[in-house]
Coordinates of N, CA, C and O in Angstrom, one line a residue:
M1 N 93.9 84.2 94.3 CA 94.0 83.4 95.6 C 95.3 83.6 96.2 O 96.3 83.7 95.5
F2 N 95.3 83.6 97.5 CA 96.6 83.7 98.2 C 97.0 82.3 98.7 O 96.2 81.5 99.1
H3 N 98.3 82.1 98.6 CA 98.8 80.8 99.1 C 99.9 81.0 100.1 O 100.7 82.0 99.9
A4 N 100.0 80.2 101.1 CA 101.0 80.3 102.1 C 102.4 80.0 101.4 O 102.5 79.1 100.7
A5 N 103.4 80.9 101.7 CA 104.7 80.7 101.1 C 105.7 80.1 102.1 O 106.8 79.8 101.7
G6 N 105.3 80.0 103.3 CA 106.3 79.4 104.3 C 107.3 80.3 104.7 O 108.4 79.9 105.2
T7 N 107.1 81.6 104.5 CA 108.1 82.6 105.0 C 107.4 83.7 105.9 O 106.2 83.8 105.9
A8 N 108.2 84.4 106.5 CA 107.6 85.5 107.4 C 108.0 86.8 106.8 O 109.0 87.0 106.2
L9 N 107.1 87.8 107.0 CA 107.3 89.1 106.5 C 107.2 90.0 107.7 O 106.2 90.0 108.5
I10 N 108.2 90.8 107.9 CA 108.2 91.8 109.0 C 108.1 93.2 108.5 O 108.8 93.6 107.6
R11 N 107.1 93.9 109.0 CA 106.9 95.3 108.5 C 107.2 96.2 109.7 O 106.7 95.9 110.8
A12 N 107.9 97.2 109.5 CA 108.3 98.2 110.6 C 108.5 99.5 110.0 O 108.8 99.7 108.8
A13 N 108.3 100.5 110.8 CA 108.5 101.9 110.4 C 110.1 102.1 110.2 O 110.8 101.5 111.0
A14 N 110.5 102.7 109.2 CA 111.9 102.8 108.9 C 112.4 104.3 109.1 O 112.1 105.1 108.3
Y15 N 113.0 104.5 110.2 CA 113.6 105.8 110.4 C 114.9 105.6 111.3 O 115.0 104.5 111.9
P16 N 115.8 106.5 111.4 CA 117.0 106.3 112.1 C 116.8 105.9 113.6 O 115.9 106.5 114.2
D17 N 117.6 105.0 114.1 CA 117.4 104.5 115.5 C 117.6 105.7 116.5 O 116.9 105.7 117.5
D18 N 118.5 106.6 116.2 CA 118.7 107.6 117.2 C 117.9 108.9 116.9 O 118.3 110.0 117.4
L19 N 116.8 108.8 116.3 CA 116.0 109.9 115.9 C 115.4 110.6 117.1 O 114.8 109.9 118.0
V20 N 115.6 111.9 117.2 CA 115.0 112.7 118.3 C 114.1 113.7 117.6 O 114.6 114.6 116.9
L21 N 112.8 113.7 117.9 CA 111.9 114.6 117.2 C 111.8 115.9 118.0 O 111.8 115.9 119.3
P22 N 111.7 117.0 117.4 CA 111.5 118.3 118.1 C 110.1 118.3 118.7 O 109.2 117.6 118.3
S23 N 109.9 119.2 119.7 CA 108.6 119.3 120.2 C 107.6 119.8 119.2 O 107.9 120.5 118.2
W24 N 106.3 119.3 119.3 CA 105.3 119.7 118.3 C 105.0 121.2 118.4 O 105.0 121.8 119.4
P25 N 104.8 121.8 117.2 CA 104.5 123.2 117.2 C 103.1 123.5 117.7 O 102.2 122.6 117.7
N26 N 102.9 124.7 118.3 CA 101.6 125.1 118.8 C 100.8 125.7 117.6 O 101.1 126.8 117.2
L27 N 99.8 125.0 117.2 CA 99.0 125.4 116.0 C 97.8 126.2 116.4 O 97.0 126.6 115.6
T28 N 97.6 126.3 117.8 CA 96.3 127.0 118.2 C 96.5 128.5 118.2 O 95.5 129.2 118.3
A29 N 97.7 129.0 118.1 CA 97.9 130.4 118.0 C 98.8 130.7 116.8 O 99.6 129.9 116.4
D30 N 98.6 131.9 116.3 CA 99.4 132.3 115.1 C 100.8 132.6 115.5 O 101.1 133.6 116.1
Q31 N 101.7 131.6 115.3 CA 103.1 131.8 115.6 C 104.0 131.4 114.5 O 104.7 130.3 114.5
P32 N 104.0 132.1 113.4 CA 104.7 131.7 112.2 C 106.2 131.6 112.4 O 106.8 130.7 111.8
T33 N 106.8 132.3 113.2 CA 108.3 132.2 113.5 C 108.6 130.9 114.1 O 109.5 130.2 113.7
E34 N 107.8 130.5 115.1 CA 107.9 129.2 115.8 C 107.7 128.0 114.8 O 108.4 127.0 114.8
W35 N 106.7 128.2 113.9 CA 106.4 127.2 112.9 C 107.6 127.0 112.0 O 107.9 125.8 111.6
L36 N 108.2 128.1 111.5 CA 109.3 128.0 110.6 C 110.5 127.3 111.3 O 111.2 126.5 110.6
E37 N 110.7 127.6 112.5 CA 111.8 127.0 113.3 C 111.6 125.5 113.4 O 112.5 124.7 113.2
W38 N 110.3 125.1 113.7 CA 110.0 123.7 113.8 C 110.2 123.0 112.4 O 110.8 121.9 112.3
L39 N 109.7 123.7 111.4 CA 109.8 123.1 110.0 C 111.3 122.9 109.7 O 111.7 121.9 109.1
Q40 N 112.2 123.9 110.0 CA 113.6 123.8 109.8 C 114.2 122.6 110.5 O 115.0 121.8 109.9
E41 N 113.8 122.4 111.7 CA 114.3 121.2 112.5 C 113.9 119.9 111.9 O 114.7 119.0 111.8
V42 N 112.6 119.8 111.5 CA 112.1 118.6 111.0 C 112.7 118.3 109.6 O 113.0 117.1 109.3
W43 N 112.8 119.3 108.8 CA 113.3 119.1 107.4 C 114.8 118.6 107.5 O 115.3 118.0 106.6
A44 N 115.5 119.0 108.6 CA 116.9 118.6 108.7 C 117.0 117.2 109.3 O 118.2 116.7 109.4
L45 N 116.0 116.6 109.8 CA 116.1 115.2 110.3 C 116.7 114.3 109.3 O 116.3 114.4 108.1
P46 N 117.6 113.4 109.7 CA 118.2 112.6 108.7 C 117.2 111.6 108.0 O 116.5 110.9 108.6
G47 N 117.2 111.8 106.7 CA 116.3 110.9 105.8 C 114.9 111.4 105.6 O 114.2 111.0 104.7
F48 N 114.5 112.4 106.4 CA 113.1 112.8 106.3 C 112.8 113.5 104.9 O 111.9 113.2 104.2
A49 N 113.6 114.5 104.6 CA 113.4 115.3 103.4 C 113.6 114.3 102.2 O 112.8 114.4 101.2
A50 N 114.6 113.4 102.2 CA 114.8 112.5 101.1 C 113.6 111.5 101.0 O 113.4 111.0 99.9
T51 N 112.9 111.3 102.0 CA 111.7 110.4 101.9 C 110.5 111.1 101.4 O 109.7 110.6 100.7
V52 N 110.3 112.3 101.9 CA 109.1 113.1 101.5 C 109.2 113.6 100.1 O 108.2 113.6 99.4
T53 N 110.4 114.0 99.7 CA 110.5 114.7 98.4 C 110.0 113.9 97.2 O 109.2 114.4 96.4
P54 N 110.3 112.6 97.0 CA 109.7 111.9 95.9 C 108.2 111.6 96.1 O 107.5 111.5 95.1
A55 N 107.8 111.5 97.3 CA 106.4 111.2 97.6 C 105.5 112.4 97.4 O 104.3 112.2 97.0
A56 N 106.0 113.5 97.8 CA 105.2 114.8 97.7 C 106.1 115.9 97.2 O 106.4 116.8 98.0
P57 N 106.4 115.9 95.9 CA 107.4 116.9 95.4 C 106.9 118.4 95.6 O 107.6 119.3 95.8
D58 N 105.5 118.6 95.5 CA 105.0 119.9 95.6 C 105.2 120.4 97.1 O 105.5 121.5 97.4
L59 N 104.9 119.5 98.0 CA 105.1 119.8 99.4 C 106.5 120.1 99.7 O 106.8 121.1 100.4
A60 N 107.4 119.3 99.2 CA 108.9 119.5 99.4 C 109.3 120.9 98.9 O 110.1 121.6 99.5
A61 N 108.8 121.2 97.7 CA 109.1 122.5 97.1 C 108.6 123.7 97.9 O 109.3 124.7 98.1
Q62 N 107.4 123.6 98.5 CA 106.8 124.6 99.3 C 107.6 124.8 100.6 O 107.9 125.9 101.0
I63 N 108.1 123.6 101.2 CA 108.9 123.7 102.4 C 110.2 124.4 102.1 O 110.6 125.3 102.9
T64 N 110.8 124.0 101.0 CA 112.1 124.6 100.6 C 112.0 126.1 100.4 O 112.8 126.9 100.9
R65 N 110.9 126.5 99.7 CA 110.7 128.0 99.5 C 110.4 128.7 100.9 O 111.0 129.8 101.1
A66 N 109.6 128.1 101.7 CA 109.4 128.7 103.0 C 110.7 128.9 103.8 O 110.9 129.9 104.5
L67 N 111.5 127.8 103.8 CA 112.7 127.9 104.6 C 113.8 128.8 103.9 O 114.7 129.2 104.6
G68 N 113.6 129.0 102.6 CA 114.5 129.9 101.9 C 114.1 131.4 102.1 O 114.8 132.2 101.5
G69 N 113.1 131.7 102.8 CA 112.7 133.0 103.1 C 111.6 133.6 102.4 O 111.2 134.8 102.5
E70 N 110.9 132.8 101.5 CA 109.8 133.3 100.8 C 108.7 133.6 101.8 O 108.4 132.9 102.7
V71 N 108.0 134.8 101.6 CA 106.9 135.2 102.5 C 105.7 134.4 102.2 O 105.3 134.3 101.0
I72 N 105.2 133.8 103.2 CA 104.0 132.9 103.1 C 103.0 133.4 104.1 O 103.3 133.7 105.3
R73 N 101.7 133.5 103.7 CA 100.7 133.9 104.6 C 100.6 132.9 105.7 O 100.8 131.7 105.6
T74 N 100.1 133.4 106.9 CA 100.1 132.6 108.1 C 99.2 131.4 107.9 O 99.5 130.3 108.3
R75 N 98.0 131.5 107.3 CA 97.1 130.4 107.1 C 97.8 129.3 106.2 O 97.7 128.1 106.5
R76 N 98.4 129.8 105.2 CA 99.1 128.8 104.3 C 100.3 128.1 105.0 O 100.5 126.9 104.8
L77 N 101.0 128.9 105.8 CA 102.1 128.3 106.5 C 101.6 127.2 107.5 O 102.2 126.2 107.7
R78 N 100.5 127.5 108.2 CA 99.9 126.6 109.1 C 99.5 125.3 108.4 O 99.8 124.2 108.9
R79 N 98.9 125.4 107.2 CA 98.6 124.2 106.4 C 99.8 123.4 106.0 O 99.8 122.2 106.0
L80 N 100.9 124.1 105.7 CA 102.1 123.5 105.3 C 102.7 122.7 106.5 O 103.1 121.6 106.3
V81 N 102.7 123.3 107.7 CA 103.1 122.6 108.9 C 102.2 121.4 109.2 O 102.7 120.3 109.6
E82 N 100.9 121.6 109.1 CA 100.0 120.4 109.3 C 100.3 119.3 108.4 O 100.3 118.1 108.8
A83 N 100.6 119.6 107.1 CA 100.9 118.5 106.1 C 102.2 117.8 106.5 O 102.3 116.6 106.4
T84 N 103.2 118.6 106.9 CA 104.4 118.1 107.3 C 104.3 117.2 108.6 O 104.9 116.1 108.7
I85 N 103.4 117.6 109.5 CA 103.2 116.8 110.7 C 102.6 115.4 110.3 O 103.0 114.4 110.8
R86 N 101.7 115.4 109.3 CA 101.1 114.2 108.9 C 102.1 113.2 108.3 O 102.2 112.0 108.6
Y87 N 103.0 113.8 107.5 CA 104.1 113.0 106.9 C 105.1 112.5 108.0 O 105.5 111.4 107.9
L88 N 105.4 113.3 108.9 CA 106.3 112.9 110.0 C 105.7 111.8 110.8 O 106.4 110.8 111.2
L89 N 104.4 111.9 111.2 CA 103.7 110.8 111.9 C 103.7 109.5 111.1 O 104.0 108.5 111.6
R90 N 103.5 109.7 109.8 CA 103.4 108.5 109.0 C 104.8 107.9 108.9 O 104.9 106.6 108.9
W91 N 105.8 108.7 108.8 CA 107.2 108.2 108.6 C 107.7 107.5 109.9 O 108.4 106.5 109.8
T92 N 107.2 107.9 111.0 CA 107.7 107.4 112.3 C 106.8 106.3 112.9 O 107.2 105.6 113.8
T93 N 105.6 106.1 112.4 CA 104.7 105.2 113.0 C 104.2 104.1 112.1 O 103.7 103.0 112.5
R94 N 104.2 104.3 110.8 CA 103.7 103.3 109.8 C 104.8 102.6 109.1 O 105.8 103.1 108.7
A95 N 104.5 101.3 108.8 CA 105.5 100.5 108.0 C 105.4 101.0 106.6 O 104.3 101.2 106.0
T96 N 106.5 101.4 106.0 CA 106.6 101.9 104.7 C 107.6 101.1 103.9 O 108.6 100.6 104.4
P97 N 107.3 100.8 102.6 CA 108.2 100.0 101.8 C 109.5 100.6 101.6 O 109.7 101.8 101.2
F98 N 110.5 99.9 102.0 CA 111.9 100.4 101.9 C 112.2 101.7 102.6 O 113.1 102.5 102.2
G99 N 111.4 102.1 103.6 CA 111.5 103.4 104.2 C 111.0 104.6 103.5 O 111.3 105.7 103.8
H100 N 110.3 104.3 102.4 CA 109.7 105.4 101.6 C 108.2 105.2 101.6 O 107.7 104.1 101.8
F101 N 107.5 106.3 101.2 CA 106.1 106.2 101.2 C 105.7 105.5 99.9 O 106.3 105.6 98.8
A102 N 104.6 104.7 100.0 CA 104.1 104.0 98.8 C 103.5 104.9 97.8 O 103.1 106.0 98.1
G103 N 103.5 104.4 96.6 CA 102.9 105.2 95.5 C 103.8 106.3 95.0 O 103.3 107.2 94.3
Q104 N 105.1 106.3 95.2 CA 105.9 107.3 94.7 C 106.1 107.2 93.2 O 106.3 106.1 92.6
P105 N 106.1 108.3 92.5 CA 106.3 108.2 91.0 C 107.8 107.9 90.7 O 108.7 108.3 91.5
V106 N 108.0 107.1 89.7 CA 109.4 106.7 89.4 C 110.1 107.9 88.7 O 111.2 108.1 88.9
G107 N 109.3 108.6 87.9 CA 109.9 109.8 87.3 C 108.8 110.8 87.0 O 107.6 110.5 87.1
R108 N 109.2 112.0 86.7 CA 108.2 113.0 86.4 C 108.4 113.4 84.9 O 109.5 113.9 84.5
G109 N 107.4 113.2 84.1 CA 107.4 113.6 82.7 C 106.6 114.8 82.5 O 106.2 115.5 83.4
R110 N 106.4 115.1 81.3 CA 105.6 116.3 80.9 C 104.1 115.9 81.3 O 103.7 114.8 81.2
R111 N 103.4 117.0 81.6 CA 101.9 116.7 81.8 C 101.3 116.5 80.5 O 101.6 117.1 79.5
P112 N 100.3 115.6 80.4 CA 99.6 115.3 79.2 C 98.9 116.6 78.7 O 98.3 117.3 79.4
V113 N 99.0 116.8 77.4 CA 98.3 117.9 76.7 C 97.0 117.4 76.2 O 97.0 116.4 75.4
P114 N 95.9 118.1 76.5 CA 94.6 117.7 75.9 C 94.6 117.8 74.4 O 95.2 118.7 73.9
R115 N 94.0 116.8 73.8 CA 94.0 116.8 72.3 C 92.9 117.9 71.9 O 91.9 118.1 72.6
R116 N 93.2 118.5 70.8 CA 92.3 119.5 70.3 C 91.8 119.2 68.9 O 92.6 118.6 68.1
R117 N 90.6 119.5 68.6 CA 90.1 119.4 67.2 C 90.6 120.5 66.4 O 91.2 121.5 66.9
S118 N 90.3 120.4 65.1 CA 90.8 121.5 64.2 C 90.1 122.8 64.5 O 90.6 123.9 64.2
N119 N 88.9 122.8 65.1 CA 88.2 124.0 65.4 C 88.6 124.6 66.8 O 88.1 125.6 67.3
G120 N 89.6 124.0 67.4 CA 90.2 124.5 68.7 C 89.5 124.0 69.9 O 90.0 124.2 71.0
R121 N 88.4 123.2 69.8 CA 87.8 122.7 71.0 C 88.4 121.4 71.4 O 89.0 120.7 70.6
R122 N 88.3 121.1 72.7 CA 88.9 119.9 73.2 C 88.2 118.6 72.6 O 87.0 118.6 72.4
A123 N 89.0 117.6 72.3 CA 88.5 116.4 71.8 C 88.2 115.5 73.0 O 89.0 115.3 73.8
G124 N 87.0 114.9 73.0 CA 86.7 114.1 74.1 C 87.3 112.7 74.0 O 87.6 112.3 72.9
R125 N 87.4 112.0 75.0 CA 87.9 110.6 75.0 C 86.7 109.7 75.2 O 85.9 109.9 76.0
P126 N 86.7 108.6 74.4 CA 85.6 107.7 74.6 C 85.7 107.0 76.0 O 86.8 106.5 76.3
A127 N 84.7 106.9 76.7 CA 84.7 106.2 78.0 C 84.6 104.8 77.8 O 83.8 104.3 76.9
P128 N 85.3 104.0 78.6 CA 85.1 102.5 78.4 C 83.7 102.1 78.8 O 83.1 102.6 79.7
D129 N 83.2 101.1 78.1 CA 81.8 100.7 78.3 C 81.9 99.3 79.1 O 82.9 98.8 79.4
A130 N 80.7 98.8 79.4 CA 80.6 97.6 80.1 C 81.3 96.4 79.4 O 81.9 95.5 80.1
V131 N 81.2 96.4 78.1 CA 81.8 95.3 77.3 C 83.3 95.3 77.5 O 84.0 94.3 77.7
Q132 N 83.9 96.5 77.4 CA 85.4 96.6 77.6 C 85.8 96.2 79.0 O 86.8 95.5 79.2
Y133 N 85.0 96.7 80.0 CA 85.3 96.3 81.4 C 85.3 94.8 81.6 O 86.1 94.2 82.2
R134 N 84.2 94.2 81.0 CA 84.0 92.7 81.1 C 85.2 92.0 80.5 O 85.8 91.0 81.1
R135 N 85.7 92.4 79.4 CA 86.9 91.8 78.7 C 88.1 91.9 79.6 O 88.9 90.9 79.8
V136 N 88.3 93.0 80.2 CA 89.5 93.2 81.1 C 89.4 92.3 82.3 O 90.3 91.6 82.7
V137 N 88.2 92.3 83.0 CA 88.0 91.5 84.2 C 88.2 90.0 83.9 O 88.9 89.3 84.6
L138 N 87.6 89.6 82.8 CA 87.7 88.2 82.4 C 89.1 87.8 82.1 O 89.6 86.7 82.4
G139 N 89.8 88.7 81.4 CA 91.2 88.5 81.1 C 92.1 88.3 82.3 O 92.9 87.5 82.4
L140 N 91.8 89.2 83.3 CA 92.5 89.1 84.6 C 92.2 87.8 85.3 O 93.1 87.2 85.9
L141 N 90.9 87.4 85.3 CA 90.5 86.2 86.0 C 91.1 85.0 85.3 O 91.6 84.0 86.0
W142 N 91.2 85.0 84.0 CA 91.8 83.9 83.3 C 93.3 83.7 83.6 O 93.8 82.6 83.7
M143 N 94.0 84.9 83.8 CA 95.4 84.8 84.1 C 95.7 84.3 85.5 O 96.7 83.8 85.8
A144 N 94.7 84.4 86.4 CA 94.9 84.0 87.8 C 95.0 82.6 88.0 O 94.7 81.7 87.3

């Protein structure tokens, strides 16, 4: 249940006050040079790279490689620019917690390694059944 707390919450998009966005890239024609220039301008915006990197480390790494001179196929570069546009729009128009995107991982550990049986085959995990789900739900309801 939700209860009134007698306080106000203000949500706003968090980006620098003096932010000036570059013109949007033309994605209707293959113009990889123009796209890279746009990507360079956007990635240099104050706070943008720092906000995107923890939320989408793979995207940040791809942008860094592209700006570092790595050769990227035109189709792949277009998709990279499109993804960056989505994050830029989200950064400038949506309320985000503490100016960062929600759901950011706190740290990156090793990827889980699948368990293997002695014969080398993967060991399956038992799926939770209805009884286990019921216990969890009832436990959560009892705590509320």
